[in-house]
């Protein structure tokens, strides 16, 4: 079953309310279900304080509710309006935030300083999703164009709630696999403390010597070749491509693209299960 919400027909308030209602359902499942509940959130821009406060309260009140967030690198910078720094600062063991590693900077010719530029991005995280898992089984997925922000409620946006069923499970499983691949690979995501250290090195060293196109330089800054830094996560699991296979033409398909900073070749998602699929376009 799938339900769609649109700012144009349902009003802007309907979209954040759908997020909160899904969270309330997850809380009930965590209290009364037979296994812990895991929320996997991926976001590009998250500034909605009401949703953030509800997530923090839910984590504090429900030890069996685990909330993990992967956000775009832009959300790690102070002063951007992001609520994620505040959420991470609550220091709840069951609410953990990470950022998709990136280096979206260019040198300002006049000041010599590095300034933000999405044109220089090595791979932004543009997902806006929340997957609910009961135990290890996906049960519901929120996805769409809607950013969790005030601007998102005023723009022409959509949000889709997809509940687990035989026909929808391949899509939920694909998002589950992609999230876990990003979460576990320290080449791709960093906890706030490590993200801050990466940012400081990028600002200081790129301002002196702009070597954004040097893979060895980036790998050194990102800690991609060496011991896992504090907050890094699990050891790197290499992604091995192919052989590819075409999915059934009538099956729902989730399609991803991704590139590890410092590598020249993009891939069809970071999870092995997603990287090995092919979608035939006619």
PDB file of C-alpha atoms in Angstrom:
ATOM      1  CA  UNK A   1       0.000   0.000   0.000  1.00  0.00           C
ATOM      2  CA  UNK A   2       1.244   3.507  -0.840  1.00  0.00           C
ATOM      3  CA  UNK A   3      -0.145   6.920   0.085  1.00  0.00           C
ATOM      4  CA  UNK A   4       0.974  10.164  -1.566  1.00  0.00           C
ATOM      5  CA  UNK A   5       0.864  13.680  -0.097  1.00  0.00           C
ATOM      6  CA  UNK A   6       1.282  16.903  -2.095  1.00  0.00           C
ATOM      7  CA  UNK A   7       1.711  20.462  -0.889  1.00  0.00           C
ATOM      8  CA  UNK A   8      -0.406  21.590  -3.838  1.00  0.00           C
ATOM      9  CA  UNK A   9      -3.471  19.518  -2.931  1.00  0.00           C
ATOM     10  CA  UNK A  10      -3.052  18.583   0.754  1.00  0.00           C
ATOM     11  CA  UNK A  11      -1.366  21.746   2.013  1.00  0.00           C
ATOM     12  CA  UNK A  12       2.153  22.194   3.288  1.00  0.00           C
ATOM     13  CA  UNK A  13       1.292  21.091   6.837  1.00  0.00           C
ATOM     14  CA  UNK A  14       0.232  17.638   5.615  1.00  0.00           C
ATOM     15  CA  UNK A  15       3.799  16.603   4.826  1.00  0.00           C
ATOM     16  CA  UNK A  16       5.468  17.197   8.214  1.00  0.00           C
ATOM     17  CA  UNK A  17       2.367  15.737   9.843  1.00  0.00           C
ATOM     18  CA  UNK A  18       2.847  12.557   7.804  1.00  0.00           C
ATOM     19  CA  UNK A  19       6.422  12.385   9.105  1.00  0.00           C
ATOM     20  CA  UNK A  20       5.246  12.833  12.696  1.00  0.00           C
ATOM     21  CA  UNK A  21       2.440  10.283  12.286  1.00  0.00           C
ATOM     22  CA  UNK A  22       4.904   7.709  10.940  1.00  0.00           C
ATOM     23  CA  UNK A  23       7.161   8.436  13.919  1.00  0.00           C
ATOM     24  CA  UNK A  24       4.249   7.965  16.324  1.00  0.00           C
ATOM     25  CA  UNK A  25       3.502   4.593  14.740  1.00  0.00           C
ATOM     26  CA  UNK A  26       7.153   3.617  15.128  1.00  0.00           C
ATOM     27  CA  UNK A  27       7.052   4.596  18.800  1.00  0.00           C
ATOM     28  CA  UNK A  28       4.025   2.393  19.408  1.00  0.00           C
ATOM     29  CA  UNK A  29       5.709  -0.485  17.646  1.00  0.00           C
ATOM     30  CA  UNK A  30       8.821  -0.002  19.790  1.00  0.00           C
ATOM     31  CA  UNK A  31       6.745  -0.101  22.974  1.00  0.00           C
ATOM     32  CA  UNK A  32       4.553  -3.046  22.101  1.00  0.00           C
ATOM     33  CA  UNK A  33       6.342  -4.982  19.354  1.00  0.00           C
ATOM     34  CA  UNK A  34       8.367  -8.135  19.800  1.00  0.00           C
ATOM     35  CA  UNK A  35      11.670  -6.572  18.655  1.00  0.00           C
ATOM     36  CA  UNK A  36      13.430  -3.179  18.714  1.00  0.00           C
ATOM     37  CA  UNK A  37      12.509  -0.614  16.066  1.00  0.00           C
ATOM     38  CA  UNK A  38      15.157   1.062  13.931  1.00  0.00           C
ATOM     39  CA  UNK A  39      14.582   4.327  12.052  1.00  0.00           C
ATOM     40  CA  UNK A  40      16.945   4.962   9.126  1.00  0.00           C
ATOM     41  CA  UNK A  41      16.769   8.614   8.074  1.00  0.00           C
ATOM     42  CA  UNK A  42      18.581  10.112   5.082  1.00  0.00           C
ATOM     43  CA  UNK A  43      18.239  13.850   4.474  1.00  0.00           C
ATOM     44  CA  UNK A  44      19.534  16.655   2.316  1.00  0.00           C
ATOM     45  CA  UNK A  45      18.209  19.598   4.367  1.00  0.00           C
ATOM     46  CA  UNK A  46      16.709  19.104   7.836  1.00  0.00           C
ATOM     47  CA  UNK A  47      15.782  22.326   9.654  1.00  0.00           C
ATOM     48  CA  UNK A  48      12.313  21.533  11.052  1.00  0.00           C
ATOM     49  CA  UNK A  49      12.718  21.979  14.812  1.00  0.00           C
ATOM     50  CA  UNK A  50       9.364  20.366  15.654  1.00  0.00           C
ATOM     51  CA  UNK A  51      10.316  17.110  13.929  1.00  0.00           C
ATOM     52  CA  UNK A  52      13.785  17.222  15.502  1.00  0.00           C
ATOM     53  CA  UNK A  53      12.380  17.707  19.000  1.00  0.00           C
ATOM     54  CA  UNK A  54       9.914  14.867  18.479  1.00  0.00           C
ATOM     55  CA  UNK A  55      12.716  12.534  17.351  1.00  0.00           C
ATOM     56  CA  UNK A  56      14.806  13.412  20.405  1.00  0.00           C
ATOM     57  CA  UNK A  57      11.847  12.898  22.738  1.00  0.00           C
ATOM     58  CA  UNK A  58      11.014   9.597  21.074  1.00  0.00           C
ATOM     59  CA  UNK A  59      14.579   8.340  21.485  1.00  0.00           C
ATOM     60  CA  UNK A  60      14.738   9.499  25.108  1.00  0.00           C
ATOM     61  CA  UNK A  61      11.407   7.874  26.015  1.00  0.00           C
ATOM     62  CA  UNK A  62      11.899   4.611  24.088  1.00  0.00           C
ATOM     63  CA  UNK A  63      15.206   2.769  24.598  1.00  0.00           C
ATOM     64  CA  UNK A  64      13.991   0.123  22.121  1.00  0.00           C
ATOM     65  CA  UNK A  65      13.721   2.797  19.412  1.00  0.00           C
ATOM     66  CA  UNK A  66      17.011   3.307  17.548  1.00  0.00           C
ATOM     67  CA  UNK A  67      17.285   6.408  15.356  1.00  0.00           C
ATOM     68  CA  UNK A  68      20.146   6.757  12.864  1.00  0.00           C
ATOM     69  CA  UNK A  69      20.533   9.737  10.544  1.00  0.00           C
ATOM     70  CA  UNK A  70      22.767  10.222   7.493  1.00  0.00           C
ATOM     71  CA  UNK A  71      22.733  13.821   6.266  1.00  0.00           C
ATOM     72  CA  UNK A  72      24.308  15.702   3.404  1.00  0.00           C
ATOM     73  CA  UNK A  73      27.700  17.249   4.192  1.00  0.00           C
ATOM     74  CA  UNK A  74      26.106  20.740   4.072  1.00  0.00           C
ATOM     75  CA  UNK A  75      24.228  19.910   7.264  1.00  0.00           C
ATOM     76  CA  UNK A  76      27.477  19.536   9.220  1.00  0.00           C
ATOM     77  CA  UNK A  77      28.372  23.230   8.890  1.00  0.00           C
ATOM     78  CA  UNK A  78      27.356  25.517  11.785  1.00  0.00           C
ATOM     79  CA  UNK A  79      25.017  28.340  10.932  1.00  0.00           C
ATOM     80  CA  UNK A  80      23.182  26.542   8.130  1.00  0.00           C
ATOM     81  CA  UNK A  81      19.976  26.188  10.126  1.00  0.00           C
ATOM     82  CA  UNK A  82      20.378  22.430  10.437  1.00  0.00           C
ATOM     83  CA  UNK A  83      18.962  20.809  13.574  1.00  0.00           C
ATOM     84  CA  UNK A  84      21.336  17.842  13.383  1.00  0.00           C
ATOM     85  CA  UNK A  85      24.103  19.383  15.487  1.00  0.00           C
ATOM     86  CA  UNK A  86      21.572  20.007  18.235  1.00  0.00           C
ATOM     87  CA  UNK A  87      20.213  16.471  17.958  1.00  0.00           C
ATOM     88  CA  UNK A  88      23.681  14.922  18.129  1.00  0.00           C
ATOM     89  CA  UNK A  89      24.477  17.171  21.088  1.00  0.00           C
ATOM     90  CA  UNK A  90      21.760  15.476  23.149  1.00  0.00           C
ATOM     91  CA  UNK A  91      24.193  12.539  23.437  1.00  0.00           C
ATOM     92  CA  UNK A  92      21.552   9.823  23.363  1.00  0.00           C
ATOM     93  CA  UNK A  93      22.977   6.365  22.782  1.00  0.00           C
ATOM     94  CA  UNK A  94      20.050   5.402  20.552  1.00  0.00           C
ATOM     95  CA  UNK A  95      20.133   8.549  18.391  1.00  0.00           C
ATOM     96  CA  UNK A  96      23.217   8.758  16.169  1.00  0.00           C
ATOM     97  CA  UNK A  97      24.006  11.251  13.395  1.00  0.00           C
ATOM     98  CA  UNK A  98      26.497  10.924  10.542  1.00  0.00           C
ATOM     99  CA  UNK A  99      27.294  13.065   7.499  1.00  0.00           C
ATOM    100  CA  UNK A 100      27.966  12.004   3.907  1.00  0.00           C
ATOM    101  CA  UNK A 101      31.595  12.930   3.296  1.00  0.00           C
ATOM    102  CA  UNK A 102      32.171  15.554   0.623  1.00  0.00           C
ATOM    103  CA  UNK A 103      34.494  18.435  -0.320  1.00  0.00           C
ATOM    104  CA  UNK A 104      32.239  21.004  -2.032  1.00  0.00           C
ATOM    105  CA  UNK A 105      34.691  23.917  -1.935  1.00  0.00           C
ATOM    106  CA  UNK A 106      36.467  26.196  -4.391  1.00  0.00           C
ATOM    107  CA  UNK A 107      39.156  28.804  -3.824  1.00  0.00           C
ATOM    108  CA  UNK A 108      38.031  32.429  -3.776  1.00  0.00           C
ATOM    109  CA  UNK A 109      40.425  34.257  -6.107  1.00  0.00           C
ATOM    110  CA  UNK A 110      40.318  37.489  -4.086  1.00  0.00           C
ATOM    111  CA  UNK A 111      40.633  36.179  -0.527  1.00  0.00           C
ATOM    112  CA  UNK A 112      42.419  32.881  -1.148  1.00  0.00           C
ATOM    113  CA  UNK A 113      39.923  31.215   1.190  1.00  0.00           C
ATOM    114  CA  UNK A 114      37.883  28.117   0.378  1.00  0.00           C
ATOM    115  CA  UNK A 115      34.190  28.871  -0.159  1.00  0.00           C
ATOM    116  CA  UNK A 116      31.201  26.566  -0.476  1.00  0.00           C
ATOM    117  CA  UNK A 117      30.171  25.515  -3.977  1.00  0.00           C
ATOM    118  CA  UNK A 118      27.836  22.651  -4.836  1.00  0.00           C
ATOM    119  CA  UNK A 119      29.299  22.721  -8.310  1.00  0.00           C
ATOM    120  CA  UNK A 120      32.444  21.287  -6.711  1.00  0.00           C
ATOM    121  CA  UNK A 121      30.596  18.542  -4.834  1.00  0.00           C
ATOM    122  CA  UNK A 122      32.115  15.066  -4.935  1.00  0.00           C
ATOM    123  CA  UNK A 123      28.728  13.502  -4.303  1.00  0.00           C
ATOM    124  CA  UNK A 124      25.924  15.143  -2.349  1.00  0.00           C
ATOM    125  CA  UNK A 125      23.348  13.075  -0.470  1.00  0.00           C
ATOM    126  CA  UNK A 126      19.985  14.052  -1.934  1.00  0.00           C
ATOM    127  CA  UNK A 127      17.766  11.395  -0.349  1.00  0.00           C
ATOM    128  CA  UNK A 128      14.818  12.481   1.790  1.00  0.00           C
ATOM    129  CA  UNK A 129      13.743   9.212   3.378  1.00  0.00           C
ATOM    130  CA  UNK A 130      12.796   7.525   6.621  1.00  0.00           C
ATOM    131  CA  UNK A 131      12.702   3.728   6.701  1.00  0.00           C
ATOM    132  CA  UNK A 132      11.105   1.967   9.668  1.00  0.00           C
ATOM    133  CA  UNK A 133      12.456  -1.474  10.543  1.00  0.00           C
ATOM    134  CA  UNK A 134      10.959  -3.845  13.125  1.00  0.00           C
ATOM    135  CA  UNK A 135      13.822  -6.097  14.094  1.00  0.00           C
ATOM    136  CA  UNK A 136      15.644  -6.289  10.777  1.00  0.00           C
ATOM    137  CA  UNK A 137      12.497  -6.306   8.650  1.00  0.00           C
ATOM    138  CA  UNK A 138      11.509  -3.084   6.805  1.00  0.00           C
ATOM    139  CA  UNK A 139       7.873  -2.210   7.499  1.00  0.00           C
ATOM    140  CA  UNK A 140       7.401   1.307   6.086  1.00  0.00           C
ATOM    141  CA  UNK A 141       9.242   3.902   3.999  1.00  0.00           C
ATOM    142  CA  UNK A 142       8.707   7.649   3.640  1.00  0.00           C
ATOM    143  CA  UNK A 143      10.271   9.119   0.519  1.00  0.00           C
ATOM    144  CA  UNK A 144       9.765  11.953  -1.943  1.00  0.00           C
ATOM    145  CA  UNK A 145      10.989  15.420  -2.817  1.00  0.00           C
ATOM    146  CA  UNK A 146      10.066  16.955   0.554  1.00  0.00           C
ATOM    147  CA  UNK A 147      12.941  18.291   2.678  1.00  0.00           C
ATOM    148  CA  UNK A 148      12.139  18.465   6.388  1.00  0.00           C
ATOM    149  CA  UNK A 149      12.197  22.260   6.410  1.00  0.00           C
ATOM    150  CA  UNK A 150       9.893  25.269   6.460  1.00  0.00           C
ATOM    151  CA  UNK A 151      10.798  25.973   2.851  1.00  0.00           C
ATOM    152  CA  UNK A 152       9.769  22.419   1.985  1.00  0.00           C
ATOM    153  CA  UNK A 153       6.233  23.069   3.194  1.00  0.00           C
ATOM    154  CA  UNK A 154       5.929  26.115   0.915  1.00  0.00           C
ATOM    155  CA  UNK A 155       7.414  24.624  -2.231  1.00  0.00           C
ATOM    156  CA  UNK A 156       5.786  22.267  -4.737  1.00  0.00           C
ATOM    157  CA  UNK A 157       6.732  19.020  -2.985  1.00  0.00           C
ATOM    158  CA  UNK A 158       5.562  15.454  -2.479  1.00  0.00           C
ATOM    159  CA  UNK A 159       5.875  12.739   0.125  1.00  0.00           C
ATOM    160  CA  UNK A 160       5.024   9.059  -0.349  1.00  0.00           C
ATOM    161  CA  UNK A 161       4.396   6.536   2.432  1.00  0.00           C
ATOM    162  CA  UNK A 162       5.060   2.972   1.248  1.00  0.00           C
ATOM    163  CA  UNK A 163       4.085   0.137   3.571  1.00  0.00           C
ATOM    164  CA  UNK A 164       5.668  -3.304   3.367  1.00  0.00           C
ATOM    165  CA  UNK A 165       3.888  -5.807   1.118  1.00  0.00           C
ATOM    166  CA  UNK A 166       4.974  -8.433  -1.363  1.00  0.00           C
ATOM    167  CA  UNK A 167       4.952  -5.905  -4.200  1.00  0.00           C
ATOM    168  CA  UNK A 168       6.769  -3.111  -2.321  1.00  0.00           C
ATOM    169  CA  UNK A 169       9.346  -5.092  -0.333  1.00  0.00           C
ATOM    170  CA  UNK A 170      12.037  -4.910  -3.085  1.00  0.00           C
ATOM    171  CA  UNK A 171      12.015  -1.108  -2.850  1.00  0.00           C
ATOM    172  CA  UNK A 172      12.138  -1.064   0.963  1.00  0.00           C
ATOM    173  CA  UNK A 173      14.923  -3.649   0.950  1.00  0.00           C
ATOM    174  CA  UNK A 174      16.931  -1.576  -1.553  1.00  0.00           C
ATOM    175  CA  UNK A 175      16.799   1.544   0.624  1.00  0.00           C
ATOM    176  CA  UNK A 176      17.682  -0.574   3.652  1.00  0.00           C
ATOM    177  CA  UNK A 177      20.756  -1.975   1.898  1.00  0.00           C
ATOM    178  CA  UNK A 178      21.873   1.436   0.627  1.00  0.00           C
ATOM    179  CA  UNK A 179      21.588   3.026   4.075  1.00  0.00           C
ATOM    180  CA  UNK A 180      23.556   0.240   5.753  1.00  0.00           C
ATOM    181  CA  UNK A 181      26.299   0.425   3.121  1.00  0.00           C
ATOM    182  CA  UNK A 182      26.698   4.171   3.654  1.00  0.00           C
ATOM    183  CA  UNK A 183      26.549   3.834   7.428  1.00  0.00           C
ATOM    184  CA  UNK A 184      29.203   1.130   7.717  1.00  0.00           C
ATOM    185  CA  UNK A 185      31.821   2.586   5.351  1.00  0.00           C
ATOM    186  CA  UNK A 186      34.061   5.267   6.875  1.00  0.00           C
ATOM    187  CA  UNK A 187      35.081   6.383   3.362  1.00  0.00           C
ATOM    188  CA  UNK A 188      31.508   7.603   2.915  1.00  0.00           C
ATOM    189  CA  UNK A 189      30.143   8.848   6.243  1.00  0.00           C
ATOM    190  CA  UNK A 190      31.518  10.481   9.369  1.00  0.00           C
ATOM    191  CA  UNK A 191      30.158  11.194  12.845  1.00  0.00           C
ATOM    192  CA  UNK A 192      30.064  14.900  13.894  1.00  0.00           C
ATOM    193  CA  UNK A 193      33.439  14.958  15.653  1.00  0.00           C
ATOM    194  CA  UNK A 194      35.271  13.385  12.740  1.00  0.00           C
ATOM    195  CA  UNK A 195      33.321  15.525  10.260  1.00  0.00           C
ATOM    196  CA  UNK A 196      34.551  18.657  12.073  1.00  0.00           C
ATOM    197  CA  UNK A 197      38.156  17.454  11.881  1.00  0.00           C
ATOM    198  CA  UNK A 198      37.802  16.722   8.164  1.00  0.00           C
ATOM    199  CA  UNK A 199      36.276  20.164   7.580  1.00  0.00           C
ATOM    200  CA  UNK A 200      39.119  21.942   9.374  1.00  0.00           C
ATOM    201  CA  UNK A 201      41.740  20.082   7.351  1.00  0.00           C
ATOM    202  CA  UNK A 202      39.921  20.846   4.115  1.00  0.00           C
ATOM    203  CA  UNK A 203      39.670  24.542   4.959  1.00  0.00           C
ATOM    204  CA  UNK A 204      43.295  24.935   5.988  1.00  0.00           C
ATOM    205  CA  UNK A 205      45.044  22.654   3.490  1.00  0.00           C
ATOM    206  CA  UNK A 206      42.967  23.340   0.393  1.00  0.00           C
ATOM    207  CA  UNK A 207      43.362  27.071   0.974  1.00  0.00           C
ATOM    208  CA  UNK A 208      47.135  26.600   0.827  1.00  0.00           C
ATOM    209  CA  UNK A 209      47.218  24.074  -1.994  1.00  0.00           C
ATOM    210  CA  UNK A 210      44.047  23.326  -3.972  1.00  0.00           C
ATOM    211  CA  UNK A 211      44.455  19.609  -4.638  1.00  0.00           C
ATOM    212  CA  UNK A 212      40.804  18.593  -4.801  1.00  0.00           C
ATOM    213  CA  UNK A 213      41.507  16.431  -7.858  1.00  0.00           C
ATOM    214  CA  UNK A 214      44.282  14.468  -6.142  1.00  0.00           C
ATOM    215  CA  UNK A 215      42.814  11.153  -4.873  1.00  0.00           C
ATOM    216  CA  UNK A 216      45.772  10.497  -2.550  1.00  0.00           C
ATOM    217  CA  UNK A 217      45.359  13.945  -0.976  1.00  0.00           C
ATOM    218  CA  UNK A 218      41.629  13.439  -0.414  1.00  0.00           C
ATOM    219  CA  UNK A 219      42.101   9.904   0.913  1.00  0.00           C
ATOM    220  CA  UNK A 220      44.611  11.233   3.427  1.00  0.00           C
ATOM    221  CA  UNK A 221      42.202  13.926   4.634  1.00  0.00           C
ATOM    222  CA  UNK A 222      39.227  11.570   4.761  1.00  0.00           C
ATOM    223  CA  UNK A 223      41.228   8.844   6.510  1.00  0.00           C
ATOM    224  CA  UNK A 224      40.306   6.373   3.789  1.00  0.00           C
ATOM    225  CA  UNK A 225      43.642   4.533   3.866  1.00  0.00           C
ATOM    226  CA  UNK A 226      44.586   3.891   7.451  1.00  0.00           C
ATOM    227  CA  UNK A 227      43.085   3.102  10.844  1.00  0.00           C
ATOM    228  CA  UNK A 228      39.427   3.861  11.385  1.00  0.00           C
ATOM    229  CA  UNK A 229      39.195   7.213  13.140  1.00  0.00           C
ATOM    230  CA  UNK A 230      37.056   7.712  16.274  1.00  0.00           C
ATOM    231  CA  UNK A 231      33.426   7.774  15.251  1.00  0.00           C
ATOM    232  CA  UNK A 232      34.326   6.047  11.989  1.00  0.00           C
ATOM    233  CA  UNK A 233      32.259   2.816  12.160  1.00  0.00           C
ATOM    234  CA  UNK A 234      33.025  -0.590  10.752  1.00  0.00           C
ATOM    235  CA  UNK A 235      36.017  -1.551   8.585  1.00  0.00           C
ATOM    236  CA  UNK A 236      35.663  -0.867   4.884  1.00  0.00           C
ATOM    237  CA  UNK A 237      33.864  -3.575   2.934  1.00  0.00           C
ATOM    238  CA  UNK A 238      34.853  -3.238  -0.717  1.00  0.00           C
ATOM    239  CA  UNK A 239      32.065  -3.073  -3.252  1.00  0.00           C
ATOM    240  CA  UNK A 240      32.550  -5.560  -6.085  1.00  0.00           C
ATOM    241  CA  UNK A 241      30.505  -4.847  -9.184  1.00  0.00           C
ATOM    242  CA  UNK A 242      28.540  -7.327 -11.280  1.00  0.00           C
ATOM    243  CA  UNK A 243      27.636  -9.444 -12.944  1.00  0.00           C
ATOM    244  CA  UNK A 244      24.613  -7.261 -13.550  1.00  0.00           C
ATOM    245  CA  UNK A 245      21.160  -8.597 -14.141  1.00  0.00           C
ATOM    246  CA  UNK A 246      18.007  -6.977 -15.418  1.00  0.00           C
ATOM    247  CA  UNK A 247      15.219  -6.897 -12.869  1.00  0.00           C
ATOM    248  CA  UNK A 248      11.786  -8.166 -13.800  1.00  0.00           C
ATOM    249  CA  UNK A 249      10.135  -5.500 -15.969  1.00  0.00           C
ATOM    250  CA  UNK A 250       6.998  -5.405 -13.798  1.00  0.00           C
ATOM    251  CA  UNK A 251       8.831  -5.241 -10.441  1.00  0.00           C
ATOM    252  CA  UNK A 252       9.212  -1.984  -8.469  1.00  0.00           C
ATOM    253  CA  UNK A 253      12.802  -0.788  -8.651  1.00  0.00           C
ATOM    254  CA  UNK A 254      14.885   1.594  -6.531  1.00  0.00           C
ATOM    255  CA  UNK A 255      17.806   3.089  -8.472  1.00  0.00           C
ATOM    256  CA  UNK A 256      20.832   4.802  -6.896  1.00  0.00           C
ATOM    257  CA  UNK A 257      24.047   6.434  -8.026  1.00  0.00           C
ATOM    258  CA  UNK A 258      27.105   7.158  -5.940  1.00  0.00           C
ATOM    259  CA  UNK A 259      30.786   7.936  -6.027  1.00  0.00           C
ATOM    260  CA  UNK A 260      33.343   7.629  -3.259  1.00  0.00           C
ATOM    261  CA  UNK A 261      35.400  10.846  -2.962  1.00  0.00           C
ATOM    262  CA  UNK A 262      38.839  10.167  -4.371  1.00  0.00           C
ATOM    263  CA  UNK A 263      37.627   7.512  -6.803  1.00  0.00           C
ATOM    264  CA  UNK A 264      37.167   8.254 -10.492  1.00  0.00           C
ATOM    265  CA  UNK A 265      34.310   5.847 -11.213  1.00  0.00           C
ATOM    266  CA  UNK A 266      30.719   6.195 -10.077  1.00  0.00           C
ATOM    267  CA  UNK A 267      28.639   3.150  -9.251  1.00  0.00           C
ATOM    268  CA  UNK A 268      25.010   2.124  -9.212  1.00  0.00           C
ATOM    269  CA  UNK A 269      24.620   2.560  -5.490  1.00  0.00           C
ATOM    270  CA  UNK A 270      26.909   1.644  -2.601  1.00  0.00           C
ATOM    271  CA  UNK A 271      25.225  -1.560  -1.458  1.00  0.00           C
ATOM    272  CA  UNK A 272      26.403  -4.660  -3.312  1.00  0.00           C
ATOM    273  CA  UNK A 273      22.803  -5.752  -3.824  1.00  0.00           C
ATOM    274  CA  UNK A 274      21.979  -2.433  -5.511  1.00  0.00           C
ATOM    275  CA  UNK A 275      25.247  -2.144  -7.416  1.00  0.00           C
ATOM    276  CA  UNK A 276      24.668  -5.463  -9.135  1.00  0.00           C
ATOM    277  CA  UNK A 277      21.250  -4.633 -10.569  1.00  0.00           C
ATOM    278  CA  UNK A 278      20.615  -3.153 -13.991  1.00  0.00           C
ATOM    279  CA  UNK A 279      17.586  -1.294 -15.249  1.00  0.00           C
ATOM    280  CA  UNK A 280      16.834  -1.642 -18.960  1.00  0.00           C
ATOM    281  CA  UNK A 281      15.516   1.625 -20.442  1.00  0.00           C
ATOM    282  CA  UNK A 282      13.723   1.597 -23.781  1.00  0.00           C
TER     283      UNK A 282
END
